[in-house]
Coordinates of C-alpha atoms in Angstrom, one line a residue:
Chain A
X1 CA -110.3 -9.8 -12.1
X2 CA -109.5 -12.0 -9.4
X3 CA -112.2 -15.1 -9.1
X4 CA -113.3 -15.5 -5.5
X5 CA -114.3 -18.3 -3.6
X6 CA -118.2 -17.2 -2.3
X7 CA -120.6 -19.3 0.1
X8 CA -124.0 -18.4 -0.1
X9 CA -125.9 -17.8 2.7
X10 CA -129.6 -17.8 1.6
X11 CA -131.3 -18.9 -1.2
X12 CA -134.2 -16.3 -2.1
X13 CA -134.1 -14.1 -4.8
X14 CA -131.5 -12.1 -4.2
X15 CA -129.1 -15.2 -3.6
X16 CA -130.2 -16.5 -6.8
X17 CA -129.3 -13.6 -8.8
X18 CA -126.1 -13.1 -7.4
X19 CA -125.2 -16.1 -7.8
X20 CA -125.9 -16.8 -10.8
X21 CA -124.5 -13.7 -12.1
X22 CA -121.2 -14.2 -9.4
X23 CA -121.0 -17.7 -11.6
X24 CA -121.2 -16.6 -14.8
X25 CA -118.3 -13.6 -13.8
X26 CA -116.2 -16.7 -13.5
X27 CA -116.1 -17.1 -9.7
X28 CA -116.6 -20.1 -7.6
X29 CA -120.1 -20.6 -5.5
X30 CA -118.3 -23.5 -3.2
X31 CA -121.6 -23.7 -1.0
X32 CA -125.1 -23.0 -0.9
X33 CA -126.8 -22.7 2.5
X34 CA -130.4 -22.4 3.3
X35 CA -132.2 -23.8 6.4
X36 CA -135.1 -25.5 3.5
X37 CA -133.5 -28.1 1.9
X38 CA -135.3 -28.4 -1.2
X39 CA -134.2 -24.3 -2.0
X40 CA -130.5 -25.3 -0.7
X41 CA -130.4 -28.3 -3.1
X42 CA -131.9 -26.7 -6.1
X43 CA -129.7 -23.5 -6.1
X44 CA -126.9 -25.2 -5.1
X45 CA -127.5 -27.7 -8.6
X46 CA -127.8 -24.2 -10.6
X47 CA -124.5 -22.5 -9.4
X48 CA -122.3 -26.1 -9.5
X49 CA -122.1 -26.3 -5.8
X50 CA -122.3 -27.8 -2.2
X51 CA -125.3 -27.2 -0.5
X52 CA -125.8 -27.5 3.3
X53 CA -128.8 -27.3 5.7
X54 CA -126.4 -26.4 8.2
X55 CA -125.3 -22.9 9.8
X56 CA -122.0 -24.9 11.6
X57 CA -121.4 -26.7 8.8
X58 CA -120.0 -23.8 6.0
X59 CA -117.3 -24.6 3.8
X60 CA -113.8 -22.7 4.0
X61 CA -114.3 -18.9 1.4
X62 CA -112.9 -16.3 0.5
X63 CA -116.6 -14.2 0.8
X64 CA -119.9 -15.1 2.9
X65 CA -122.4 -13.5 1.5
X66 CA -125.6 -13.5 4.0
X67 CA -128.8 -13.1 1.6
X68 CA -131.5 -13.8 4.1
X69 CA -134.6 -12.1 5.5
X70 CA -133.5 -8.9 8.0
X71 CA -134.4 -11.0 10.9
X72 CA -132.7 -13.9 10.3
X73 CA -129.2 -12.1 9.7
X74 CA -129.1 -11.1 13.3
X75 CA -130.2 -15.0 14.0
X76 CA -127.0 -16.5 12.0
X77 CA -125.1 -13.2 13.5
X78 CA -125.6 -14.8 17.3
X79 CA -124.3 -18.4 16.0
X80 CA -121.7 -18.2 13.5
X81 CA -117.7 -17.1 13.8
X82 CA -116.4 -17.3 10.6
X83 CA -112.5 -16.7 9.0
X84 CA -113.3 -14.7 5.7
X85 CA -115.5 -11.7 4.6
X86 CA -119.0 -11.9 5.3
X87 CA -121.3 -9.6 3.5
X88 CA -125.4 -9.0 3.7
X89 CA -127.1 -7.9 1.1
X90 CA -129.8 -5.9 3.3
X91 CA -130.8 -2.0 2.7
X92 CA -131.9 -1.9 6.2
X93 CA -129.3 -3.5 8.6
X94 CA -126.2 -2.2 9.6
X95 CA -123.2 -3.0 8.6
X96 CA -122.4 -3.8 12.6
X97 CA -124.8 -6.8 12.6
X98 CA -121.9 -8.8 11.3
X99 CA -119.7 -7.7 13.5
X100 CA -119.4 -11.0 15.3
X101 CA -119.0 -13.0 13.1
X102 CA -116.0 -11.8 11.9
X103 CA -113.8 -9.0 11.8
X104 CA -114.0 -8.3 8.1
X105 CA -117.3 -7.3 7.3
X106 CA -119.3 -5.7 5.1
X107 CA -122.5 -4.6 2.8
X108 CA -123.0 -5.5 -1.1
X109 CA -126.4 -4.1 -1.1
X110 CA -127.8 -4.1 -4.9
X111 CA -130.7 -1.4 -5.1
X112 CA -132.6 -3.6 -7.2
X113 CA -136.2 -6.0 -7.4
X114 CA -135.5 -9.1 -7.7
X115 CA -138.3 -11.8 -8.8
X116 CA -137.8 -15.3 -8.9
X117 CA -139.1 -15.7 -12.7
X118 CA -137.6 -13.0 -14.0
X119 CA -133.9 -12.6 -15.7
X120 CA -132.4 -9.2 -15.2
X121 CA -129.2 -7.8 -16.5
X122 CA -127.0 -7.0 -13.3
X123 CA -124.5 -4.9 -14.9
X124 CA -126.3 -1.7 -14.7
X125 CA -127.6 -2.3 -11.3
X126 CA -126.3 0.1 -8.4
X127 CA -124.2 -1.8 -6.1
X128 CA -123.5 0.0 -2.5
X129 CA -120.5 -0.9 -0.7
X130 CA -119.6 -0.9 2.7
X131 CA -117.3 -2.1 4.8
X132 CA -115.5 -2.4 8.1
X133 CA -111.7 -1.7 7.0
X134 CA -109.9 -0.9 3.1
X135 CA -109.2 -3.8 2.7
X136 CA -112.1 -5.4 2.7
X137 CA -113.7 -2.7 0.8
X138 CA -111.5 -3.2 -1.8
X139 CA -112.6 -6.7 -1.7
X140 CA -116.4 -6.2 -1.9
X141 CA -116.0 -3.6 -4.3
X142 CA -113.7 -6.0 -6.9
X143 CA -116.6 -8.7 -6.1
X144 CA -119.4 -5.3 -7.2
X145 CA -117.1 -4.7 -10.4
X146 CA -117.1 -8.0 -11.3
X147 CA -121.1 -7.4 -11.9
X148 CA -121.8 -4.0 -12.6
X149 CA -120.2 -1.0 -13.6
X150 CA -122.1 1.3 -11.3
X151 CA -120.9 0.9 -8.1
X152 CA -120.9 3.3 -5.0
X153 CA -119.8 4.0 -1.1
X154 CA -122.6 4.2 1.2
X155 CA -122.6 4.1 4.8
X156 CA -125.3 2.3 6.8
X157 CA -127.3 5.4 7.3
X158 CA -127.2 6.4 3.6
X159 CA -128.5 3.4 2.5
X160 CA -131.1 3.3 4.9
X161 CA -132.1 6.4 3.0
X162 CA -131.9 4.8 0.1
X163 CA -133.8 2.0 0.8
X164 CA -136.6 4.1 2.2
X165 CA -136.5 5.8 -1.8
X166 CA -136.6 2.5 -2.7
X167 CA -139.7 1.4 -1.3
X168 CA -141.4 4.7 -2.8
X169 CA -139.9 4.1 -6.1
X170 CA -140.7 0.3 -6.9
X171 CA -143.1 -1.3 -4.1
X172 CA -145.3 2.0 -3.7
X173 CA -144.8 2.3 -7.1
X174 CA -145.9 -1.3 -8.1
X175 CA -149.2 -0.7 -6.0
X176 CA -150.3 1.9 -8.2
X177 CA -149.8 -0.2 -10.6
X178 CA -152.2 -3.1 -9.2
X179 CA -154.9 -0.3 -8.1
X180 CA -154.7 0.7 -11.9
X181 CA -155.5 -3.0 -12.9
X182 CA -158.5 -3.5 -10.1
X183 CA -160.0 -0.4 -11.9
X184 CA -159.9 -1.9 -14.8
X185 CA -160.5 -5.2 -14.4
X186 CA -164.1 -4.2 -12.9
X187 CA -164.9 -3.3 -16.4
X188 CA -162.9 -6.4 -17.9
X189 CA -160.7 -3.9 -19.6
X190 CA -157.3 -5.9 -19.9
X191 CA -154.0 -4.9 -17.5
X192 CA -151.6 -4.7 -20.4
X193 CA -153.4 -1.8 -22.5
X194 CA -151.7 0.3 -20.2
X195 CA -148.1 -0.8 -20.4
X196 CA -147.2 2.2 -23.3
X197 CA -148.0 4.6 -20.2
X198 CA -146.6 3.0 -17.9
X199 CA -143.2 2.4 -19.4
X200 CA -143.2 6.0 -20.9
X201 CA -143.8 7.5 -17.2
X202 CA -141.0 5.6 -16.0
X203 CA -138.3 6.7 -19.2
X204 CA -139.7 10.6 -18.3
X205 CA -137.5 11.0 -16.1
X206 CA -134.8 10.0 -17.8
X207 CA -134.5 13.5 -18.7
X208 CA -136.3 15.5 -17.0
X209 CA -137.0 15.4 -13.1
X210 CA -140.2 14.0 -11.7
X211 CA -141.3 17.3 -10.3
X212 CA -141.4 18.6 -13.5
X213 CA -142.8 15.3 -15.7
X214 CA -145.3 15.4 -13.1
X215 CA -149.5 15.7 -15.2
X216 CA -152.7 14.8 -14.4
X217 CA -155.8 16.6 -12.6
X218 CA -154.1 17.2 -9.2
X219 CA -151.0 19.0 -10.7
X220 CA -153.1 21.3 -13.0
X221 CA -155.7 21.2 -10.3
X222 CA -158.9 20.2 -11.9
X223 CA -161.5 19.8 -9.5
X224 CA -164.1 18.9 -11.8
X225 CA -162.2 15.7 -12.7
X226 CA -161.1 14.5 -9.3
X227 CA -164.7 14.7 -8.1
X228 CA -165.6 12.3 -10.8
X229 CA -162.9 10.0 -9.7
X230 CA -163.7 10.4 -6.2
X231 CA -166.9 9.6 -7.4
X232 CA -165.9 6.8 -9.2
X233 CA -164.1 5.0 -6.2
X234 CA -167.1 5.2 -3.7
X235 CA -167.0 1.8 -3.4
X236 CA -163.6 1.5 -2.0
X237 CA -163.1 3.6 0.9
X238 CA -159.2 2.5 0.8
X239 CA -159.0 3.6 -2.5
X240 CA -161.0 6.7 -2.2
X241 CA -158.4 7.6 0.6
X242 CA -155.6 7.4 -1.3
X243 CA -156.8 9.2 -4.4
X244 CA -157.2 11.8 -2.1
X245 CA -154.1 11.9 0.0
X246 CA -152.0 11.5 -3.2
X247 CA -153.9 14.5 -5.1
X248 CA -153.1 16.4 -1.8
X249 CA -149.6 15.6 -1.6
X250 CA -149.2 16.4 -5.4
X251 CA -150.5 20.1 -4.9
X252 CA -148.2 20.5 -1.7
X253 CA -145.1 19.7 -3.6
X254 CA -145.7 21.3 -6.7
Chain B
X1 CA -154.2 5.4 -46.2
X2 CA -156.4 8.3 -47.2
X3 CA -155.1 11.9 -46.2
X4 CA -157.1 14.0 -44.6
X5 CA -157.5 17.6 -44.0
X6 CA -157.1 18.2 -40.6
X7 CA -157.3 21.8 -37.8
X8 CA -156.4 21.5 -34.5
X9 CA -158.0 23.1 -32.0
X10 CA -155.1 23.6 -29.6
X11 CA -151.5 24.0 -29.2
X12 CA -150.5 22.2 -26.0
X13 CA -149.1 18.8 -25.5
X14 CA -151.7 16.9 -26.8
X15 CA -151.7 19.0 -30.0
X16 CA -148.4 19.3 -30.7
X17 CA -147.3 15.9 -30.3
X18 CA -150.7 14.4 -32.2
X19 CA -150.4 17.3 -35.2
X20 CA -146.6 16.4 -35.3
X21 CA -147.6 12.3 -35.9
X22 CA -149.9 13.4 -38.5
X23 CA -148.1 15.4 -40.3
X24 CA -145.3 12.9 -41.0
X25 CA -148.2 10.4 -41.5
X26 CA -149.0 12.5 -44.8
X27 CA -152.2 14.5 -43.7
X28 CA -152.7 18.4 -43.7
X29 CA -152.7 19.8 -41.0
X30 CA -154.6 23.0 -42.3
X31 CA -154.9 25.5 -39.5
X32 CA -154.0 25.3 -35.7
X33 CA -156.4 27.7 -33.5
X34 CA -155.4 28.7 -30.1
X35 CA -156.6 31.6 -27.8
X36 CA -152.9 32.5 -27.3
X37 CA -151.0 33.7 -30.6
X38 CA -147.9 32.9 -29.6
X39 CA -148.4 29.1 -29.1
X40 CA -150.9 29.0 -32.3
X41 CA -147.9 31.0 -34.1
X42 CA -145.1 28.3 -33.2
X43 CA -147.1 25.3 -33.8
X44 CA -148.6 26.4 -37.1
X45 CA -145.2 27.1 -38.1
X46 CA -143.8 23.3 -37.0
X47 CA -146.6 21.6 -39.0
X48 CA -146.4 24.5 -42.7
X49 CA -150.1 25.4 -40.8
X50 CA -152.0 28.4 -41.2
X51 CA -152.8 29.8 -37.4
X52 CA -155.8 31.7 -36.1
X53 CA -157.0 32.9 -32.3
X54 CA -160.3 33.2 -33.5
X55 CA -162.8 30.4 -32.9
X56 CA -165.3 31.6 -35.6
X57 CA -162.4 31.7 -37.8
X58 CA -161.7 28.0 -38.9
X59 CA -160.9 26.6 -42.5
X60 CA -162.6 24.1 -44.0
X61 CA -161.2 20.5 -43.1
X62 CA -162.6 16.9 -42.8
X63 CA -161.8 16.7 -39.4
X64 CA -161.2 19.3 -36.5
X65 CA -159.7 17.6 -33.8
X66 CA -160.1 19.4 -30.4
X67 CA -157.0 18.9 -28.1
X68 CA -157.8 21.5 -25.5
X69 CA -158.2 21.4 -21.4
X70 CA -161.7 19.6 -21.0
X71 CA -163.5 22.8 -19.6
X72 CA -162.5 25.1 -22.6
X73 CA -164.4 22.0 -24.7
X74 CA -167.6 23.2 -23.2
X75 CA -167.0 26.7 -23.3
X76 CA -166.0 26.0 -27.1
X77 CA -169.0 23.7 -27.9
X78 CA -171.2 26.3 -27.1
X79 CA -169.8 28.9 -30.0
X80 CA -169.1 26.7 -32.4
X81 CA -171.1 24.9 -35.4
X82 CA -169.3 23.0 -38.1
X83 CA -169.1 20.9 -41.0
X84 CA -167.1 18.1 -41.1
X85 CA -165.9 15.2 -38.1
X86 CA -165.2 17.2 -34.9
X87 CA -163.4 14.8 -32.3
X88 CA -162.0 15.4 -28.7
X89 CA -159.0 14.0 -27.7
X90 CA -160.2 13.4 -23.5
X91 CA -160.1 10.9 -21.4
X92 CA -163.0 12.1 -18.8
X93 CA -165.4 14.1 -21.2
X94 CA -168.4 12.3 -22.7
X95 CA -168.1 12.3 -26.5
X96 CA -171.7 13.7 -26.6
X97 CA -170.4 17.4 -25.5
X98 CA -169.8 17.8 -29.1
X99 CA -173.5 16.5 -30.0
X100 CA -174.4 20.5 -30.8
X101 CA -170.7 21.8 -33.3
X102 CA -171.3 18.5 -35.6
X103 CA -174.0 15.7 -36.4
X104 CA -170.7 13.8 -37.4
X105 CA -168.6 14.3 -33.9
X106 CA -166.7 11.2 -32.2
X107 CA -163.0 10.4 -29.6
X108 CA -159.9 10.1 -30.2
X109 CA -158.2 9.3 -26.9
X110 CA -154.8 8.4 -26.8
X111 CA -153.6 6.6 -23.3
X112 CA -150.6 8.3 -22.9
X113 CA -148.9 11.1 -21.0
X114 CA -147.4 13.9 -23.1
X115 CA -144.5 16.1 -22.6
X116 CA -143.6 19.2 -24.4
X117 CA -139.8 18.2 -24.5
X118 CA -139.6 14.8 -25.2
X119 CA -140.5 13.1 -28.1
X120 CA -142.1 10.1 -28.0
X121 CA -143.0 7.4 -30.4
X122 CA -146.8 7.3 -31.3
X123 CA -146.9 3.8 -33.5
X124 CA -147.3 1.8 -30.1
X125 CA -149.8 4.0 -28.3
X126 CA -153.4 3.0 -27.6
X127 CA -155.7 5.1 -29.0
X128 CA -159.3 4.5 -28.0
X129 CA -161.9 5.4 -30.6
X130 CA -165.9 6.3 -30.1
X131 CA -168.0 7.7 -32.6
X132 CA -171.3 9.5 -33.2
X133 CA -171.9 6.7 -36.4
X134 CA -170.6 4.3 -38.5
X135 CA -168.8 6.5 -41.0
X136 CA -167.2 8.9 -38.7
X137 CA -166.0 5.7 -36.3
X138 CA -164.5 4.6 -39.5
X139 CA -163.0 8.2 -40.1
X140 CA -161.4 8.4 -36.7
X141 CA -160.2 4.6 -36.3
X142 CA -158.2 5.2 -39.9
X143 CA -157.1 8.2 -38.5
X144 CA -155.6 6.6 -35.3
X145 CA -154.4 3.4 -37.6
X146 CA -152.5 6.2 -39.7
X147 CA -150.5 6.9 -36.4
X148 CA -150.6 3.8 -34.3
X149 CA -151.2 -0.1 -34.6
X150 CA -153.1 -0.1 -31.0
X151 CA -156.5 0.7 -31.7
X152 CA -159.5 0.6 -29.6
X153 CA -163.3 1.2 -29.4
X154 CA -164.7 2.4 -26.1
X155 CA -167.3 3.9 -24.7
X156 CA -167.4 7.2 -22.7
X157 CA -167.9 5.0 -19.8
X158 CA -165.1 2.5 -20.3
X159 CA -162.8 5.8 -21.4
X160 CA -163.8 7.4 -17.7
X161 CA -162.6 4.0 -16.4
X162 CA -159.4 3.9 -18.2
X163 CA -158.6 7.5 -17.5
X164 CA -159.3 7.7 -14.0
X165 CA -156.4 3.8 -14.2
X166 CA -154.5 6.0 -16.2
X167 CA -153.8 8.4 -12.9
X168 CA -153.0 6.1 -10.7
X169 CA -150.7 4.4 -13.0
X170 CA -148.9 7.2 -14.6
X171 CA -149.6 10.4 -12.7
X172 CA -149.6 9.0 -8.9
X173 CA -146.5 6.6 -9.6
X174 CA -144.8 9.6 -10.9
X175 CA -145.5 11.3 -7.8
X176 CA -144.2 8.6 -6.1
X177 CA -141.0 8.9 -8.0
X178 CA -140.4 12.4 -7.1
X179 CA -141.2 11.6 -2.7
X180 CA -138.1 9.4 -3.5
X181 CA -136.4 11.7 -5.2
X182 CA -137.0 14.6 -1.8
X183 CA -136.1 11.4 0.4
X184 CA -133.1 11.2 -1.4
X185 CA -132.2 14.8 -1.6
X186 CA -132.1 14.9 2.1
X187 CA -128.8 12.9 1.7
X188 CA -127.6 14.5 -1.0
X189 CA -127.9 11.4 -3.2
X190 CA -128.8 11.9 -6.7
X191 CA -132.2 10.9 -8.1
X192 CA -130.4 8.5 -10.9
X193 CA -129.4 5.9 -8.9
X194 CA -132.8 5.0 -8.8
X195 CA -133.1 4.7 -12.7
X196 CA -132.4 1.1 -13.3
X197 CA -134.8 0.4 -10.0
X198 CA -137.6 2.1 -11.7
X199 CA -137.3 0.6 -15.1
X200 CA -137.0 -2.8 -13.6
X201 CA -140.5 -2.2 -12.1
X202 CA -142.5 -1.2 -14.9
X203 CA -140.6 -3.9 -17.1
X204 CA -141.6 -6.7 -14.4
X205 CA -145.5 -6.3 -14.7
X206 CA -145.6 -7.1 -18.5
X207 CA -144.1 -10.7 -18.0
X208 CA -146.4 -10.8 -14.4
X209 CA -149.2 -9.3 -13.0
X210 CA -148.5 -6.4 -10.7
X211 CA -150.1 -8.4 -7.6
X212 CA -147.7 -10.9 -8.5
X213 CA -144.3 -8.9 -8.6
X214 CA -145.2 -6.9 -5.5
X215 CA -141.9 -7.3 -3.4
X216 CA -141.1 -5.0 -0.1
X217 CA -141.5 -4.6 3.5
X218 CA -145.3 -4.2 3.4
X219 CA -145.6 -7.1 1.3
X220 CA -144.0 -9.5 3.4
X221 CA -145.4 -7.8 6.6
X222 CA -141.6 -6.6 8.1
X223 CA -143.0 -4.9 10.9
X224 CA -139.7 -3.6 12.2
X225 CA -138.5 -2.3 8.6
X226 CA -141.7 -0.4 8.7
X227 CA -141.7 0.9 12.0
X228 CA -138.2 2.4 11.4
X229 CA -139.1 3.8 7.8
X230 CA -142.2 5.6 9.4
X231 CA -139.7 7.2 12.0
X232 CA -137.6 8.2 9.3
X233 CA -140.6 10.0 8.0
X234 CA -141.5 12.2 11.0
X235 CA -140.7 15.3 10.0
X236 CA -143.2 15.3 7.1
X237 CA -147.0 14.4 8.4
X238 CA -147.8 13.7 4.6
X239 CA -145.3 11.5 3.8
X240 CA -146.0 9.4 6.8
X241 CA -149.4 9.1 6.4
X242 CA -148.5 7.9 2.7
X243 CA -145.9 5.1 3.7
X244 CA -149.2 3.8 6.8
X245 CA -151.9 4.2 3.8
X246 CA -150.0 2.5 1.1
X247 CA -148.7 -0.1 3.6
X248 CA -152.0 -1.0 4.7
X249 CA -153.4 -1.2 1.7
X250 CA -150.9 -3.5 -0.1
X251 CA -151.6 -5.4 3.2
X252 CA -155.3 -5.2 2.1
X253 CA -155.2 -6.4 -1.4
X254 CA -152.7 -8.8 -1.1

C-alpha cells in the first residue's frame, strides 16, 4: 500500500472515523480543519496532526477529504482551489460539487452510521467510489482498500439511491426502534429486553430476503390483533398513523 | 432439571423451534397434534413424537403447550378439557382463554420472531412467564429456564404491551428493510450492501439508547436532502407518504 498524505476537512463523525482508521492503515493525517476550534484541536491531537480554523490556510496533501454537513461542502466548494484530490464523503451530493476546487475530484462515500461513542470495525464497511478521471479513481479506491475489503463503483445517481435505502434501513429503521421503547417505557418495561429480537430480525436476512423473513399480524393479516394495537396507541395519533400506514404498506407488498 | 412430558399443540414455527429446544433439553416431547397430517407427521418425526390430527385424541403429559395461531386457541379451548398444565405460547391472548381446558393453565411467551429455515439459538431468548398459581408458574418458569437464562413474569397486560413493541421493532423494521431493498432494486443494486449498515444499527442501541443513536436527514432537519428523497419517491404514493410520516415524527419525538 502506498501511505498518503490526507487533510481533513471536517471533524464530525465521519472525519473521526476515517481518520482514525486512515491512521491506523499507516497514512499520514497532516491537518485537521474544522471552522470550531475546540473539534479541530481535539481530532487533530487524536490523529498526530495540525489543525487549523482556517479554509485558506490547508496544508500541502496528497488527498482532501471534505467530511462536512451537505451544505457546507458547496460553501468550502465557492472558496477553496486546491492542488491534490479532494474527496466528500456525502451520499447526496454530486460528485461535480468539487469540481472547482480542483480538477481531480472525487467521492469516498462509506454507507455506514457513524456515532461519536461508538468504535466500529471499518473493514467490512461498503466504500463507494467515484471519481472524475482513472487516475484518481485509482487513487480513492487504493485509499478505500487501505480500509475495507468491500469496495464498489457508484456514480452520483446510484448512490443517491443508495443513500435513499439507507435512510430506510438505519434511520427509519432506528425510529422503530425508539417507538418500541416509548411503548414500553409507559409500562416501565426496560428497552433492552428486546435486543434478542431485535438483533435476530436484523441477522434474518442474512439468508433469506426481507420479503420473505417478513411476520407479524399485517403479513398474516390478523385483524383481530391490529385492532387491539390500534387500540392500544389511541393516545398517540402519530403513532396510531404509522401503525396503520405500515400494516398497509406490508399487505401491498406482500 | 426435572423432565417433563410434554405435547404440542401445533407444528408451525413456534412449535417446531420450541419442541426442537426441548427436546435437546432432555424432555419428551410425547405427541405433536395438528389439523394438517402432513406437518404433524414431519414434526413428530424430528422430535421421536407420536402425531395425531385429532384434538380429542391427546396422550397423557404434564404439560400441553399450545403453539397455534391465536384464533384456533379459542376455537380449541372450547373442545378441549384436560389434565395436566396447558400453556399458550401468545403474545396478544389473555392467559385466561385457557381458564375452561385446565384449572392448572398459565404463558409461555417467548419474545422472538421465528423462522422455519433458520435456526436460532433459544439460551438468550426472553421468555415471559404467567401462571394460573403458584405451582404451575413454577412449572412453566423451570420449563423456560431449561431452554433459556432470560426469564420473565408478566402479566397479560404487560405481554399485550411487549407484543404490540415487539411489531414495531421486529416486524415494521423488517418492512423497512425490504422498501430498501425495492429502492435498491430499481438500480439493480443488490440488497447486501446494506448488510453491515443494518447490523451496525441494531448493534448501536445496546451501548445507547435508540433516541440517542438516531442519525439522518430528518434528525438533523436537512430540508433539501429530504425534499430531494421525497421526489425520488413519486412514483410510489405509499412510500412517500412513509418517508413525510416517519420524518415528521422523528422530528416529533426528538
Amino acid at each position: 500500500m502506498q501511505a498518503s498524505r490526507i487533510v481533513l476537512i471536517g471533524a464530525g463523525n465521519v472525519a473521526t472515523h476515517l481518520g482514525k482508521g486512515l491512521k491506523n492503515a499507516g497514512h499520514t493525517i497532516v491537518q485537521v480543519y474544522s471552522h470550531t476550534q475546540a473539534h479541530a484541536q481535539e481530532l487533530a491531537a487524536q490523529l498526530g496532526a495540525q489543525h487549523t480554523i482556517s479554509i485558506h490556510d490547508l496544508a500541502p496533501a496528497d488527498i482532501y477529504l471534505v467530511a462536512v454537513k451537505d451544505d457546507a461542502v458547496s460553501e468550502i466548494a465557492k472558496q477553496l482551489k486546491l492542488e491534490g484530490i479532494v474527496a466528500h464523503t456525502s451520499g447526496s451530493l454530486d460528485m461535480s460539487i468539487l469540481k472547482s476546487i480542483s480538477g481531480r475530484h472525487g467521492v469516498i462515500y462509506p454507507l455506514q452510521t457513524f456515532s461519536r461513542n461508538k468504535n466500529l470495525e471499518l473493514s467490512n464497511i461498503p466504500f463507494c467510489i467515484e471519481a472524475s478521471d482513472k487516475s484518481t479513481e485509482e487513487a480513492l479506491a487504493a485509499l478505500a482498500r487501505s480500509l475495507s475489503g468491500n469496495i464498489h463503483f457508484i456514480s452520483s445517481e446510484r448512490r443517491r439511491t443508495l443513500h435513499l435505502a439507507a435512510v430506510f434501513a438505519s434511520n427509519f429503521t432506528n425510529h422503530m426502534y425508539t417507538i418500541a421503547g416509548d411503548v414500553l417505557e409507559k409500562q416501565d418495561i426496560p428497552f433492552n429486553i428486546l435486543l434478542p429480537l431485535i438483533e435476530e430480525t436484523a441477522s434474518k436476512v442474512r439468508s433469506n430476503s426481507p420479503r420473505d423473513a417478513q411476520t407479524g399480524p399485517a403479513k398474516r393479516l390478523d385483524q383481530t390483533i391490529m385492532a387491539k394495537h390500534i387500540d392500544m396507541l389511541r393516545t398517540d395519533d402519530t403513532l396510531q398513523a404509522i401503525y396503520k400506514l405500515l400494516s398497509y404498506s406490508i399487505q401491498e407488498r406482500k
